[in-house]
C-alpha atoms as one frame of an Amber mdcrd trajectory, in Angstrom:
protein
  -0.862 193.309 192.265  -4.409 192.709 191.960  -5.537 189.247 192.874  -8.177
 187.967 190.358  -9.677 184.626 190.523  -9.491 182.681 187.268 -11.608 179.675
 188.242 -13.760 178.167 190.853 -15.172 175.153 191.691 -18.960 174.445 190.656
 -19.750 172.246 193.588 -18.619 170.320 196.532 -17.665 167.426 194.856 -15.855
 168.614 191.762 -13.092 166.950 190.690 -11.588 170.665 189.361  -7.949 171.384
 190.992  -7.840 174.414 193.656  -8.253 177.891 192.018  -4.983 179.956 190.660
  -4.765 183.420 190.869  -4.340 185.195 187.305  -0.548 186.351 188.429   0.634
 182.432 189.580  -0.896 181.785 185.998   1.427 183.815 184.204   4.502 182.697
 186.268   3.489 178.772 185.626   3.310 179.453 181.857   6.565 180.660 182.316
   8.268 178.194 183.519   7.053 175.797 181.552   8.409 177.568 178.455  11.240
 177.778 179.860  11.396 174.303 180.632  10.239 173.195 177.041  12.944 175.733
 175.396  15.761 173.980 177.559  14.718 170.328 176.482  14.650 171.911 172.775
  18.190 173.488 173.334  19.691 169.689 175.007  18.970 168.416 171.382  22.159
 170.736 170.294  24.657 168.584 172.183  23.347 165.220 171.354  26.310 163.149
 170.306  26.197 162.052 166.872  24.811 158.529 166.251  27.639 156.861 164.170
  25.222 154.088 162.393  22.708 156.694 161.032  25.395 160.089 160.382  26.159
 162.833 161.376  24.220 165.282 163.840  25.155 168.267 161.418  22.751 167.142
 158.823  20.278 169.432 157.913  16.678 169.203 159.048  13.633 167.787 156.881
  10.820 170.880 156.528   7.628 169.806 158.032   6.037 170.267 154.666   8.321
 167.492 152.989   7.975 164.971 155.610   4.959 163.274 153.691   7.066 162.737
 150.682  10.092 161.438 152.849  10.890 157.901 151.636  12.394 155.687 154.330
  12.253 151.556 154.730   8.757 150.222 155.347   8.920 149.026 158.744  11.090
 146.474 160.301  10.766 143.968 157.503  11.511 146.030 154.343  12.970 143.548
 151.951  15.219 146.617 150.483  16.970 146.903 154.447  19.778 144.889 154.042
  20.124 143.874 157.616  16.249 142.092 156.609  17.785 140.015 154.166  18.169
 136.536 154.741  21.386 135.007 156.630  22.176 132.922 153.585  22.122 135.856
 151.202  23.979 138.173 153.894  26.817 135.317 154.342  27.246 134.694 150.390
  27.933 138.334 150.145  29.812 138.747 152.713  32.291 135.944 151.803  32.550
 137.273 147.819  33.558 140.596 149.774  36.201 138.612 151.428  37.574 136.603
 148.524  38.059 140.290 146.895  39.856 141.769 149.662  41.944 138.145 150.110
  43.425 138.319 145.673  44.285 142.332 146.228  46.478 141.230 149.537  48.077
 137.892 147.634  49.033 140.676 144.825  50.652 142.814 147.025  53.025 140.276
 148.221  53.414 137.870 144.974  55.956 140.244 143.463  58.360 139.800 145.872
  59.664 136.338 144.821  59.985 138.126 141.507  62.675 140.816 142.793  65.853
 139.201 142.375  64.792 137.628 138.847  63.621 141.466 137.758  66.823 142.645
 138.473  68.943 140.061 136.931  66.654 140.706 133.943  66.552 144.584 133.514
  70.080 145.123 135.479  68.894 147.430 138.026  69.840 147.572 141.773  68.261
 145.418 144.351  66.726 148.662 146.302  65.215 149.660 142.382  63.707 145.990
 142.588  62.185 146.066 145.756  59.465 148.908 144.517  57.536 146.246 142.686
  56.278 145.560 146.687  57.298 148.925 148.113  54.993 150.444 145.672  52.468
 148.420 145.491  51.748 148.960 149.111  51.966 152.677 148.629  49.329 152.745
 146.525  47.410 151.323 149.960  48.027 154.601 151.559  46.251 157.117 148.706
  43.798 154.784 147.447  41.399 154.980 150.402  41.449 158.707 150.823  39.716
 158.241 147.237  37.497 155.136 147.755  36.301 155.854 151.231  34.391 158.723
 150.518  33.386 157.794 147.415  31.732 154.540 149.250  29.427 157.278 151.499
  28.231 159.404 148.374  27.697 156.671 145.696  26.799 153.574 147.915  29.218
 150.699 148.364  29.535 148.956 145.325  30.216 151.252 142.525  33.522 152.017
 144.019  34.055 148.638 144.828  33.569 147.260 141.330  35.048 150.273 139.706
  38.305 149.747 141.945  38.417 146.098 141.889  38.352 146.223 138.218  41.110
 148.963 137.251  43.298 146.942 139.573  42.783 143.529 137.450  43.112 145.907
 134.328  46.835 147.392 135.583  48.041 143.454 136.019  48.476 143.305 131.969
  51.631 146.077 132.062  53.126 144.098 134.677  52.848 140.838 132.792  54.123
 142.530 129.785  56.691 145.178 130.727  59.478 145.581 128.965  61.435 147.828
 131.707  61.630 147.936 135.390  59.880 151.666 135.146  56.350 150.089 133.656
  56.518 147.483 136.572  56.712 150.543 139.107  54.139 152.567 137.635  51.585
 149.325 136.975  52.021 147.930 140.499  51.286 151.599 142.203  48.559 152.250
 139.799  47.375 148.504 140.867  47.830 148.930 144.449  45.701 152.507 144.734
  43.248 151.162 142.952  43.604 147.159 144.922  42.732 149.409 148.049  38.779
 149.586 146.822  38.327 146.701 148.415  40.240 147.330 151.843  38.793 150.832
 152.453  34.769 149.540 151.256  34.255 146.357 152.538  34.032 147.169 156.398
  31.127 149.777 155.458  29.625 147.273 153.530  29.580 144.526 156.442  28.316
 147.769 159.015  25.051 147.983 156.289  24.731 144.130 156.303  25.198 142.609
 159.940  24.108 144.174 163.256  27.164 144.484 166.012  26.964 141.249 167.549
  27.128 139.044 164.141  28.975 141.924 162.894  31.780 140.189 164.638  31.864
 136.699 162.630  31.575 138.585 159.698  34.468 140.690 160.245  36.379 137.432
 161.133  35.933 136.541 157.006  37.122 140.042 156.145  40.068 139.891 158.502
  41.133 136.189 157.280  40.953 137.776 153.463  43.195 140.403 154.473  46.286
 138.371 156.207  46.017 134.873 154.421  46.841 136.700 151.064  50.089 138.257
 151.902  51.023 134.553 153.264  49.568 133.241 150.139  51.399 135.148 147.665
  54.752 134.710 147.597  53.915 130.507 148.229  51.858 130.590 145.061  54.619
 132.955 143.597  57.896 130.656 144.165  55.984 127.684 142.527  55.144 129.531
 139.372  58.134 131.798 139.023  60.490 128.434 139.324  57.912 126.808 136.660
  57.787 126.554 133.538  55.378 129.511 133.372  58.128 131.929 134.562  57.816
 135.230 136.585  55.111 137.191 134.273  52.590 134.819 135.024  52.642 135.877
 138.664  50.662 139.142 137.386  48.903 136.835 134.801  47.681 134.094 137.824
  46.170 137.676 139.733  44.519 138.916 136.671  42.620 135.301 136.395  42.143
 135.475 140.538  40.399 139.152 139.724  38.275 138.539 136.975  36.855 135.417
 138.489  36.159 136.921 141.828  35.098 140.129 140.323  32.727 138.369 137.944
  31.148 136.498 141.281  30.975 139.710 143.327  29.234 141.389 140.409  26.616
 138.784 140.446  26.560 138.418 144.070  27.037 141.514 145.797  24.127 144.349
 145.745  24.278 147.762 146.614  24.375 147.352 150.580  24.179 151.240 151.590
  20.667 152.333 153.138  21.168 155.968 152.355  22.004 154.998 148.996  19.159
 152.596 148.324  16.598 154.998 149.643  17.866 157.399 147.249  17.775 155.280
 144.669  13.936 154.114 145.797  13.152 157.934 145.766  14.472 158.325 142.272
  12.392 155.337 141.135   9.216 157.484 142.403  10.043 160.669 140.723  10.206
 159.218 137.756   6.960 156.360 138.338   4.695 159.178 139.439   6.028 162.174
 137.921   6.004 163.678 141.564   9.529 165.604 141.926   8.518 166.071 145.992
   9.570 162.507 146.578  13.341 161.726 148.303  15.536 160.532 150.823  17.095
 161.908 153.476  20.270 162.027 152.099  19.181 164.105 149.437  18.324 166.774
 151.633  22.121 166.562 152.668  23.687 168.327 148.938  27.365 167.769 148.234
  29.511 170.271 148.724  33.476 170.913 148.351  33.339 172.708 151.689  31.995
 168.751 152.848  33.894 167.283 151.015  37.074 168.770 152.308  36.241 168.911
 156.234  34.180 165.953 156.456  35.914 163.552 153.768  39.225 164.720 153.696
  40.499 166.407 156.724  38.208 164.454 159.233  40.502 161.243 159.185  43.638
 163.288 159.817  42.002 164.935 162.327  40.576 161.942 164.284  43.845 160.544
 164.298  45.503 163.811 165.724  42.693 164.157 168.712  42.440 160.804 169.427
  45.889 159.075 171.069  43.913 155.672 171.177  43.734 155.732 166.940  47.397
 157.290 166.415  48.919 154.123 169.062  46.725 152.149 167.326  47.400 153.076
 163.562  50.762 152.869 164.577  51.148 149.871 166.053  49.741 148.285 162.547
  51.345 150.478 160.608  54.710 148.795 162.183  53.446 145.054 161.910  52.776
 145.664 158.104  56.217 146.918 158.039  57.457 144.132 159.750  55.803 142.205
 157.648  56.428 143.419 153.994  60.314 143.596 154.901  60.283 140.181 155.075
  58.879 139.689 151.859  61.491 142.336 150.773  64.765 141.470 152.239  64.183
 137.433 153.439  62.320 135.849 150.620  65.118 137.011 147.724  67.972 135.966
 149.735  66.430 132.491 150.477  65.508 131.940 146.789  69.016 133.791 145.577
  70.865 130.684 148.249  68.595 128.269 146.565  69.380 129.237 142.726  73.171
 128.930 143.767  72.724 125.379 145.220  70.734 124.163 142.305  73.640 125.611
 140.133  76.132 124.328 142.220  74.682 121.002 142.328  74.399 120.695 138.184
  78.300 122.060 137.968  79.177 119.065 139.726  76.932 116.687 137.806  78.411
 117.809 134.808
């Protein structure tokens, strides 16, 4: 091959690098394009980044970028890790009395069990699914609310959830047969799970990791002081005056007073929600329909909402033996820990009653 100079220098001094041949050019060029493509093509294997979604989603076209809305810098007062500590603590602990009422309901029942089957006649086992399902309804109801937290923002299902369960306290505190108590306290449970399956999202949007970790301590209080709660509170009204229906009526006052302050308190905490909601606000100010958020660029579909909603949990916990051992292990603790309320608290009450009756025979 022909050598042919390219360039020269123009004098002694120039500060020009040596001259290249027309044919190392060409190979140079090459290798830097290959070099660029291969940085381009490491971008494909980038692990996704859990706090910001998935590394499926779809990219932005150039030509939309300008009408992109995102936060305003560091100090956006719509980022809710910019709000203020008070504010962030406030809603944190309304969060937290919300998940602490849905736990004391699932365990209040169970000082009810031997007085529901004395009243309706029905066998201790039938009894027992005023907890047993009540605690089901754990299991379904965040298959529901979880995703439902990622596509609408945090609080709609929260609120929506938190208030179906207060609603489904009334057939409890009114049923006249032991199959409206079963169907009210699953229907209350699924729907008492809102809370359980939305609030660690919410505290992810609020608190960076490090605080993250006092916060969590408020969730994680809510969740195991109301099982201990409930059936404390429940022995002292259900051997009152009041008698066992007021156990459902006591949650429904616990629910609509902590609802009504987490209504108040509590704002949409979800980034990808609020800049949707920002981009909407634009459309509609400036009548410019080019304006939106990155998650809008990411459409809903039932192919998503099957793999990514559904099936991604199950399959997590199938590919990951660290999450099965773990789920597990709590899985058995909460199993521990409802048979208690089950099997121990109606035989301690049912050896109480029998003292208390013994103790008037003999008075009389």
């Amino acid at each position: 091959m022909a050598e042919t100079l390219v360039v020269s220098r123009t004098g002694p001094d120039s500060t020009m690098p040596p001259p290249r041949f027309a044919h190392q050019t060409e190979v140079v060029a090459e290798e830097k394009s290959r070099t660029s493509e291969d940085d381009t093509d490491d971008s494909k294997y980038a692990l996704p980044d859990v706090e910001r979604g998935s590394s499926d989603d779809a990219p932005i076209p150039a030509e939309k970028e300008q009408f992109l809305v995102e936060f305003e810098g560091p100090d956006d007062p719509d980022n809710p890790k910019t709000w203020t500590p008070k504010r962030r603590w406030a809603i944190t602990i309304s969060m937290g009395l919300m998940v602490f009422t849905v736990t004391f309901a699932s365990s209040i029942f169970s000082v009810n069990i031997r007085v529901v089957q004395e009243k309706f006649g029905v066998e201790l086992v039938t009894a027992t699914l005023g907890v047993a399902l009540f605690v089901l309804g754990f299991v379904f109801g965040p298959i529901a609310f979880g995703p439902m937290s990622e596509v609408l923002g945090r609080k709609p299902p929260l609120m929506f959830g938190f208030a179906l369960f207060a609603i489904f306290q009334i057939p409890v505190a009114l049923a006249q047969n032991i199959t409206t108590i079963c169907i009210g306290r699953f229907l209350g449970g699924f729907f008492a799970s809102a809370p359980l399956a939305v609030v660690g999202g919410a505290l992810a949007d609020l608190w960076d990791p490090i605080p993250r970790s006092y916060a969590i301590c408020v969730f994680a209080a809510g969740g195991f002081a109301g099982p201990v709660a409930g059936p404390i509170a429940g022995g002292f009204i259900t051997e009152s005056y009041l008698g066992w229906r007021w156990t459902s009526w006591i949650t429904l006052i616990m629910a609509g007073l902590f609802g009504c302050i987490g209504f108040f308190i509590i704002p949409e905490t979800s980034a990808a929600r609020i800049l949707q909601l920002r981009a909407a606000r634009l459309r509609k100010d400036t009548g410019n329909i080019e304006y939106h958020s990155a998650a809008d660029e990411n459409k809903l579909t039932m192919d998503k909402v099957v793999n990514v909603y559904l099936l991604r949990p199950f399959v997590m916990f199938l590919q990951e033996p660290i999450l099965a051992l773990v789920t597990a292990y709590m899985s058995f603790l909460y199993g521990i820990v409802y048979l208690l309320f089950e099997a121990v608290i109606p035989s301690v009450l049912l050896r109480r009653a029998s003292t208390l009756r013994n103790k008037q025979i003999k008075q009389i």
